[in-house]
Short mmCIF file of C-alpha atoms and ligand atoms in Angstrom, two decimals:
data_model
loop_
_atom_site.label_atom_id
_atom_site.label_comp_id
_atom_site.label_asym_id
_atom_site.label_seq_id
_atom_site.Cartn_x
_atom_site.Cartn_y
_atom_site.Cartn_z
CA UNK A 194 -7.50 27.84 1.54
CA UNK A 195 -4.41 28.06 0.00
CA UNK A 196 -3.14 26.26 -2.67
CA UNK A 197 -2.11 23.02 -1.81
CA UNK A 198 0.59 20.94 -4.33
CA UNK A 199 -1.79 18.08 -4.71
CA UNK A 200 -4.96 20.58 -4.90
CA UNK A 201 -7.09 19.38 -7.67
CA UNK A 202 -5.72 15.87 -8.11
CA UNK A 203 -6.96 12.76 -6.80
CA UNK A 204 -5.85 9.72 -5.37
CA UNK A 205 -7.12 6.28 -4.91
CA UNK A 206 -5.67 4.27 -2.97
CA UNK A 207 -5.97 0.43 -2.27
CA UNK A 208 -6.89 -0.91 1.41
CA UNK A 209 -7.36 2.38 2.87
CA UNK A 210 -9.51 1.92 5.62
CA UNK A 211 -6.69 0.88 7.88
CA UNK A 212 -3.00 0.99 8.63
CA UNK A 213 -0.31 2.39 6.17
CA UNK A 214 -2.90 2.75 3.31
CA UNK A 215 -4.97 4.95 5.92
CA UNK A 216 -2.12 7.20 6.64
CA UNK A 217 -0.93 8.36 3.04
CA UNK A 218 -4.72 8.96 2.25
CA UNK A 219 -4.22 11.25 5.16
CA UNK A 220 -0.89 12.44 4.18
CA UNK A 221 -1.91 12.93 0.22
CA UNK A 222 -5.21 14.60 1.67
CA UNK A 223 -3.15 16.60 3.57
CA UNK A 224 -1.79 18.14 0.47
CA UNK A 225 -4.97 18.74 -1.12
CA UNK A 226 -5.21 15.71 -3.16
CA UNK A 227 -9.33 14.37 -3.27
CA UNK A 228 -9.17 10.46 -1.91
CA UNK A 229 -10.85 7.41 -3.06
CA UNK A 230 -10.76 5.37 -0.15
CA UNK A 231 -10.99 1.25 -0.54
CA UNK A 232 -10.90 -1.40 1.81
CA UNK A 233 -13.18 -3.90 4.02
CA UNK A 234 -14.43 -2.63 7.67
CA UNK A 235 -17.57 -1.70 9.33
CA UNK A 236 -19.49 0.67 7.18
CA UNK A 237 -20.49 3.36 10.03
CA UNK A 238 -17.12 3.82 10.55
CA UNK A 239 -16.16 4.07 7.17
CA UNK A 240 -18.83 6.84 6.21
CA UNK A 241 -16.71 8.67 9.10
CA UNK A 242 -13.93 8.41 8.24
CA UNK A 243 -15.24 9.66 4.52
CA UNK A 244 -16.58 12.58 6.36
CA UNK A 245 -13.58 13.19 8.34
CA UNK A 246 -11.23 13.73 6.32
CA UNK A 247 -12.89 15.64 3.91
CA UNK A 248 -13.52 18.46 6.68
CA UNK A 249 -10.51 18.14 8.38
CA UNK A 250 -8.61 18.29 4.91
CA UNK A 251 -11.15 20.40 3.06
CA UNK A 252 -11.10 17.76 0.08
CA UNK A 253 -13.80 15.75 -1.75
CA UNK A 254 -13.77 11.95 -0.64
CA UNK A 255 -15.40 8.74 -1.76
CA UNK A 256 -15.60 5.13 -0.84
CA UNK A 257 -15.06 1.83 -2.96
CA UNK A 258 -16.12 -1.15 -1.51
CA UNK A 259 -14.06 -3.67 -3.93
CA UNK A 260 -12.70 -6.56 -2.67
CA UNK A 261 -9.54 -6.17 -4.98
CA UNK A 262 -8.82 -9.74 -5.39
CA UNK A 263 -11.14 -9.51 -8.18
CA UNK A 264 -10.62 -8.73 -11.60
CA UNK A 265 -14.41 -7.33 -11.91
CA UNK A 266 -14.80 -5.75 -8.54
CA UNK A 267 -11.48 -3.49 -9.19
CA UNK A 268 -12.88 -2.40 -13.16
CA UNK A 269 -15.96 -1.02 -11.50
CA UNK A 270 -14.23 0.51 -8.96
CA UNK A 271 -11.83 2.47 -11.66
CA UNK A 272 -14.49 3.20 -13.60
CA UNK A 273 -17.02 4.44 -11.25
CA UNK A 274 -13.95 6.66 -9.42
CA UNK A 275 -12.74 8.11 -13.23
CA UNK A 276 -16.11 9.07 -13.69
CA UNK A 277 -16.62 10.51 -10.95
CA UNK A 278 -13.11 12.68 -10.84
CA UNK A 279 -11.89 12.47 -14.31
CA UNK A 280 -9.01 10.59 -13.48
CA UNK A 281 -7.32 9.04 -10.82
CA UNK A 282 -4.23 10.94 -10.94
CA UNK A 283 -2.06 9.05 -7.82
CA UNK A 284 -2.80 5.48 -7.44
CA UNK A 285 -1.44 4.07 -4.26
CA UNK A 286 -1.57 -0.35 -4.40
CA UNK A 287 -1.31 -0.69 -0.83
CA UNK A 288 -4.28 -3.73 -0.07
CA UNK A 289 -2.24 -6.58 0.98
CA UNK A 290 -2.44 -9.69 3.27
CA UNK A 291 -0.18 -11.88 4.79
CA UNK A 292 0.43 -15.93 5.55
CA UNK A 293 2.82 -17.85 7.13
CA UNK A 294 3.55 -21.37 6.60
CA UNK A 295 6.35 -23.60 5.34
CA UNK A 296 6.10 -23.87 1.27
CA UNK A 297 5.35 -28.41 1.36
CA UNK A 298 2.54 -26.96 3.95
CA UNK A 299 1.09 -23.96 2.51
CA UNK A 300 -2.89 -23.98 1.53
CA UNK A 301 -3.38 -23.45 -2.17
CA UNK A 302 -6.16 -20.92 -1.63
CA UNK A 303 -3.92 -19.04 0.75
CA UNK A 304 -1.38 -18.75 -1.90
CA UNK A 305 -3.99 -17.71 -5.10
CA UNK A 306 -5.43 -14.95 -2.24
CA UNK A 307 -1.82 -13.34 -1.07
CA UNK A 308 -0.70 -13.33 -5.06
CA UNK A 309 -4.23 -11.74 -6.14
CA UNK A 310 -4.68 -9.51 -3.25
CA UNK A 311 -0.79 -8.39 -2.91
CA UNK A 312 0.45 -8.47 -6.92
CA UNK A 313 -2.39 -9.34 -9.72
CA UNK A 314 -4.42 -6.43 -8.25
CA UNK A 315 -2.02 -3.58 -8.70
CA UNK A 316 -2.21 -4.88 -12.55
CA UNK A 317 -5.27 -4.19 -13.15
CA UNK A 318 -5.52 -0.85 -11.55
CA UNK A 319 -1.99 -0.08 -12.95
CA UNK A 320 -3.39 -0.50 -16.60
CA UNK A 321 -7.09 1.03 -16.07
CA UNK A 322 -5.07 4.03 -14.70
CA UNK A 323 -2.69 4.71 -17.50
CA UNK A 324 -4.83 5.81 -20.31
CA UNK A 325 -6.03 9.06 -18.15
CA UNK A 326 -3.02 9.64 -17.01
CA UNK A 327 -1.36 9.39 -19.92
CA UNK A 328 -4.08 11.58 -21.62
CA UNK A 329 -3.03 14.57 -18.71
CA UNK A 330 0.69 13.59 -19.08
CA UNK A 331 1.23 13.09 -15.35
CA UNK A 332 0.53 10.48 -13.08
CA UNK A 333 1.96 8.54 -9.71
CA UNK A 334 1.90 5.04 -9.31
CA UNK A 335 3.27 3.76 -5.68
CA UNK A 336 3.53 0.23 -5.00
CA UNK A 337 3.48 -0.53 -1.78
CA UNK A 338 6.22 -3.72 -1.54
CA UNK A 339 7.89 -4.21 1.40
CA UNK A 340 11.54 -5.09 3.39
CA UNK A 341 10.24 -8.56 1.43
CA UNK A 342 10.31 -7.31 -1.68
CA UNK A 343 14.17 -7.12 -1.45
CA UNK A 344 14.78 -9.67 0.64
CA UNK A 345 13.20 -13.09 1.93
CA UNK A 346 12.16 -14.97 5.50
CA UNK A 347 11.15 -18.30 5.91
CA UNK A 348 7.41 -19.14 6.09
CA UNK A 349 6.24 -16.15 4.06
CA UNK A 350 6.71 -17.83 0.54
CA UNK A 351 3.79 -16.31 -1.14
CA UNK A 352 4.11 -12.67 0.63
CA UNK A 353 7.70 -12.57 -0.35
CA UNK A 354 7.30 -13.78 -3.70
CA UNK A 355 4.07 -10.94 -3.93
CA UNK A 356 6.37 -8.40 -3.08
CA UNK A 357 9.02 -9.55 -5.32
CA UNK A 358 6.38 -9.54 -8.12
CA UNK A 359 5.06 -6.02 -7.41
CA UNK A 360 9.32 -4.80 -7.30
CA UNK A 361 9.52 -6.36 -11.17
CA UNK A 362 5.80 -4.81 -12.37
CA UNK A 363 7.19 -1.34 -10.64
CA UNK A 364 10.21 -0.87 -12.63
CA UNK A 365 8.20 -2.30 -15.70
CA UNK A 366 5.57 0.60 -15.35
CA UNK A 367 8.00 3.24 -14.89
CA UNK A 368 10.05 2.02 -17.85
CA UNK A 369 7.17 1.65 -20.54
CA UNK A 370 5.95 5.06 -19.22
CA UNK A 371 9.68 7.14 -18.48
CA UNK A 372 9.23 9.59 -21.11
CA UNK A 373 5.91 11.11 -20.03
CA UNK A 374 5.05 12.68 -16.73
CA UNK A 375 4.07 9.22 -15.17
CA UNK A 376 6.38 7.67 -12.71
CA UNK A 377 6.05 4.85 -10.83
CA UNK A 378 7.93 3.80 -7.69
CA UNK A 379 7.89 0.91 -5.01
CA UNK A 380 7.95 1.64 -1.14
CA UNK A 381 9.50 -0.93 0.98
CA UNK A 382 8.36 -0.76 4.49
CA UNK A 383 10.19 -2.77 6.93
CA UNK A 384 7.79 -3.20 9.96
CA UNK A 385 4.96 -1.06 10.89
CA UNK A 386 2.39 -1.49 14.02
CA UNK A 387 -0.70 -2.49 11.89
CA UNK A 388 -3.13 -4.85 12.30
CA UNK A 389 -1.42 -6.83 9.93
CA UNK A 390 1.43 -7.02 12.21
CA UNK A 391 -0.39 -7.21 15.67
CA UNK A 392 -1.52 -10.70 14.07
CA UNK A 393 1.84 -11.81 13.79
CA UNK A 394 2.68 -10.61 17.37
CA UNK A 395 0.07 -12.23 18.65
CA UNK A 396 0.60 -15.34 17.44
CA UNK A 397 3.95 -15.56 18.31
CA UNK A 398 3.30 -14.13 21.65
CA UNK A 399 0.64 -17.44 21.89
CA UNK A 400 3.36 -19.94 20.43
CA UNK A 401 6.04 -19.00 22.80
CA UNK A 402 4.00 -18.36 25.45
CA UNK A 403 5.58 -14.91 26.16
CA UNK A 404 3.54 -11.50 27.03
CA UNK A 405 2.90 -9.66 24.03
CA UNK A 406 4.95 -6.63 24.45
CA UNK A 407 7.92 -8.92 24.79
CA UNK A 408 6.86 -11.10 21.48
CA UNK A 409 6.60 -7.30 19.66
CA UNK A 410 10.32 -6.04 21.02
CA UNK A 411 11.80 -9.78 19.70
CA UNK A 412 9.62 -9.90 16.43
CA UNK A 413 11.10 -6.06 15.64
CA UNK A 414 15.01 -7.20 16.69
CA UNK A 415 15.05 -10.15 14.74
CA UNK A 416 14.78 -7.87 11.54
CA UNK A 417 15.28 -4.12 12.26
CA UNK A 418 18.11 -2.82 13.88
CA UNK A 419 16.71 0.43 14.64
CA UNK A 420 14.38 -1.58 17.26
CA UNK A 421 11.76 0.56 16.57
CA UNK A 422 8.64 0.70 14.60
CA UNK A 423 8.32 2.47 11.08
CA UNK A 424 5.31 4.44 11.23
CA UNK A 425 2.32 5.51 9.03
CA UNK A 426 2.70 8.65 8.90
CA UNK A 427 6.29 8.79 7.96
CA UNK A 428 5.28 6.27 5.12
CA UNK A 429 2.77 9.26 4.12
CA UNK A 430 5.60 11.66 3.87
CA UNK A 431 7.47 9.69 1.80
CA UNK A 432 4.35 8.91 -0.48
CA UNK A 433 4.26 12.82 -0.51
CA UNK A 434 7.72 13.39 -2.07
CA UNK A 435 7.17 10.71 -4.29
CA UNK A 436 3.98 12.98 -5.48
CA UNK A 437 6.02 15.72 -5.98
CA UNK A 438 7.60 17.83 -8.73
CA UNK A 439 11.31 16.87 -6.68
CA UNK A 440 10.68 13.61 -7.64
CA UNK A 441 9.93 13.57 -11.13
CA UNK A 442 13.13 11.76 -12.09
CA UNK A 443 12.33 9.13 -9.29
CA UNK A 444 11.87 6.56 -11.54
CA UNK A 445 11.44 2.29 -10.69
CA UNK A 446 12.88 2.88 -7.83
CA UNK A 447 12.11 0.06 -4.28
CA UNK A 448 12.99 2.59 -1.69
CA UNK A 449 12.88 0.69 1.62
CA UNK A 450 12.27 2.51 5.06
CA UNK A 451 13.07 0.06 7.00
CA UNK A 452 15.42 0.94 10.15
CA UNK A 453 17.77 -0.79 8.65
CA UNK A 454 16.06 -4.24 7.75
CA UNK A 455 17.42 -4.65 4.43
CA UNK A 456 21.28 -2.83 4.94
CA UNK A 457 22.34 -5.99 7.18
P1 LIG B 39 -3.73 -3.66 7.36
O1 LIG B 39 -4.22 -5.05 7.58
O2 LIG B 39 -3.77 -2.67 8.47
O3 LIG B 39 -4.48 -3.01 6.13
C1 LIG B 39 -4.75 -3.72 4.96
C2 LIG B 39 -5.80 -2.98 4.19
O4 LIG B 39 -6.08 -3.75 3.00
C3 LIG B 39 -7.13 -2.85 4.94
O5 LIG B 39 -7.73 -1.61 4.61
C4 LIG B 39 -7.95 -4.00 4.38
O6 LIG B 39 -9.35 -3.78 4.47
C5 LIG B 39 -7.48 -3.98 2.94
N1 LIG B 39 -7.71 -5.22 2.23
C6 LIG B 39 -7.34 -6.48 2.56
N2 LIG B 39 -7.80 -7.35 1.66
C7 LIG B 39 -8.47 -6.64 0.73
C8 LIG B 39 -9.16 -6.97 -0.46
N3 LIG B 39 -9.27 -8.24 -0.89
N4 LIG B 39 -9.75 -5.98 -1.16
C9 LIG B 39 -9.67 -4.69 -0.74
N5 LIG B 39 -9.02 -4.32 0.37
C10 LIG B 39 -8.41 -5.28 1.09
O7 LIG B 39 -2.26 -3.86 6.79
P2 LIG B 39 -1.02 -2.85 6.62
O8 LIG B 39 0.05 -3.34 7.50
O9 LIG B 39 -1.44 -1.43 6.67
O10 LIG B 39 -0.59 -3.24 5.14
C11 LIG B 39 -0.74 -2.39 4.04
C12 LIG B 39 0.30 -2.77 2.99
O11 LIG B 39 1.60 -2.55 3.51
C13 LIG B 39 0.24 -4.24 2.56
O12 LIG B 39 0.47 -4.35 1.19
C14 LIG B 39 1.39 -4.85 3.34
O13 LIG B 39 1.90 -6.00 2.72
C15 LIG B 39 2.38 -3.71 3.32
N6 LIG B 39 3.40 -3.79 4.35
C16 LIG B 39 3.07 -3.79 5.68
C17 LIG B 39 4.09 -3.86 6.61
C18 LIG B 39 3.81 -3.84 8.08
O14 LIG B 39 4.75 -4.07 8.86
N7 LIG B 39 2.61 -3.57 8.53
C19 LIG B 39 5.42 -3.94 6.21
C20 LIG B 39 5.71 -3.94 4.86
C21 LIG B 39 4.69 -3.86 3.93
#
């Protein structure tokens, strides 16, 4: 096979068995990167989709079943994965969850969950990533934020102020590391047909009593003018550049695809 651009390097990325983390695995894979895929789901279908991609993309693979909103879980699944490759050279924090209620009524645990699962986790795989990548002198560190990283909506206190968090540690990381070959960059997805989202439709489709397909065209035209989904695999792409030599002076940036969420 020819040689690839991310041939060689590896990439683990958070909450990978499903949805936007799922399609920049693919997208980095498709580039020749090796994944380490993390995430919760059925573990038949997990092995597959292992398997999968590593034909399909002619690329090693391998699984971490950490539940990242612990501190203990995510070490061993850094160090097991830098064993195993050497380093992780593009680490993706993509795992995230949402809630929605009004601040007076939000649960506590909810709250410690979104801020662990959403921010405090891409800490601790930010700084057990750095010293190997700092040892090659290159590295990519994507945070996956969101439309609510730059902006806010009522009921999602803890999601918004998760995403506001990870904007902050973003520009943070690429400052203490912008004179090496390490950059690190938020993306800031508006919204994206995941199951994250078709939980959101769904319950809104329930509270108004409306069909579904009409609660999904009013929950996208309340926010994004385009009226249309952001997708996956154009999330990948962007992950891609990000990866790439073009981009080396990409630095702390919250680059929002969005269809025009955030320009309003
Ligand atoms: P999703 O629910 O499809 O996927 C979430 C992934 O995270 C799954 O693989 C899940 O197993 C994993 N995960 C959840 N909790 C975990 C934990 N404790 N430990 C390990 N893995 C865990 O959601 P998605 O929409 O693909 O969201 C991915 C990221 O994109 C999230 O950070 C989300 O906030 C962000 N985002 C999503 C949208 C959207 O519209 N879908 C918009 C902006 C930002």
């Amino acid at each position: 096979m020819q040689t690839r651009p991310l041939s060689g390097k590896t990439a683990l990325v958070t909450g990978s068995t499903s949805g936007i983390g799922l399609g920049i695995a693919h997208a980095l894979a498709a580039e020749g990167a090796n994944i380490v895929f993390n995430g919760f789901g059925d573990a038949a279908l997990i092995a597959d989709l292992q398997l999968q991609t590593a034909t399909q993309f002619g690329v090693k693979t391998s699984y971490s079943n950490a539940d990242v909103s612990k501190s203990v879980e995510i070490e061993q699944m850094m160090k097991t994965a830098i064993d195993e490759f050497g380093s992780i050279d593009i680490l993706v924090n993509n795992a995230g969850i949402q809630y929605v209620a009004n601040v007076e009524d939000f649960p506590v645990e909810r709250w410690d969950a979104v801020i662990a699962i959403n921010l405090t986790s891409a800490f601790h795989t930010t700084r057990l990533a750095l010293p190997a990548m700092k040892k090659n002198n290159w590295g990519r560190i994507i945070n996956i934020a969101s439309a609510h990283g730059l902006v806010g909506s009522a009921g999602k206190s803890a999601y918004v102020a998760s995403k506001h968090g990870i904007v902050g540690l973003t520009k943070v990381t690429a400052l203490e590391n912008s004179q090496t070959g390490i950059t690190c960059n938020a993306i800031c997805p508006g919204w994206v047909l995941t199951p994250l989202v078709q939980k959101q439709v769904d319950a809104r489709a329930a509270a108004q009593n409306i069909p579904v397909e009409q609660a999904k065209r009013e929950l996208l035209l309340e926010k994004q003018p385009s009226g249309e989904f952001v997708t996956p695999e154009q999330l990948g792409a962007l992950a891609v550049f990000m990866c790439s030599s073009a981009a080396s002076q990409v630095r702390g940036v919250a680059w929002n695809m969005d269809g025009g969420w955030v320009a309003q």
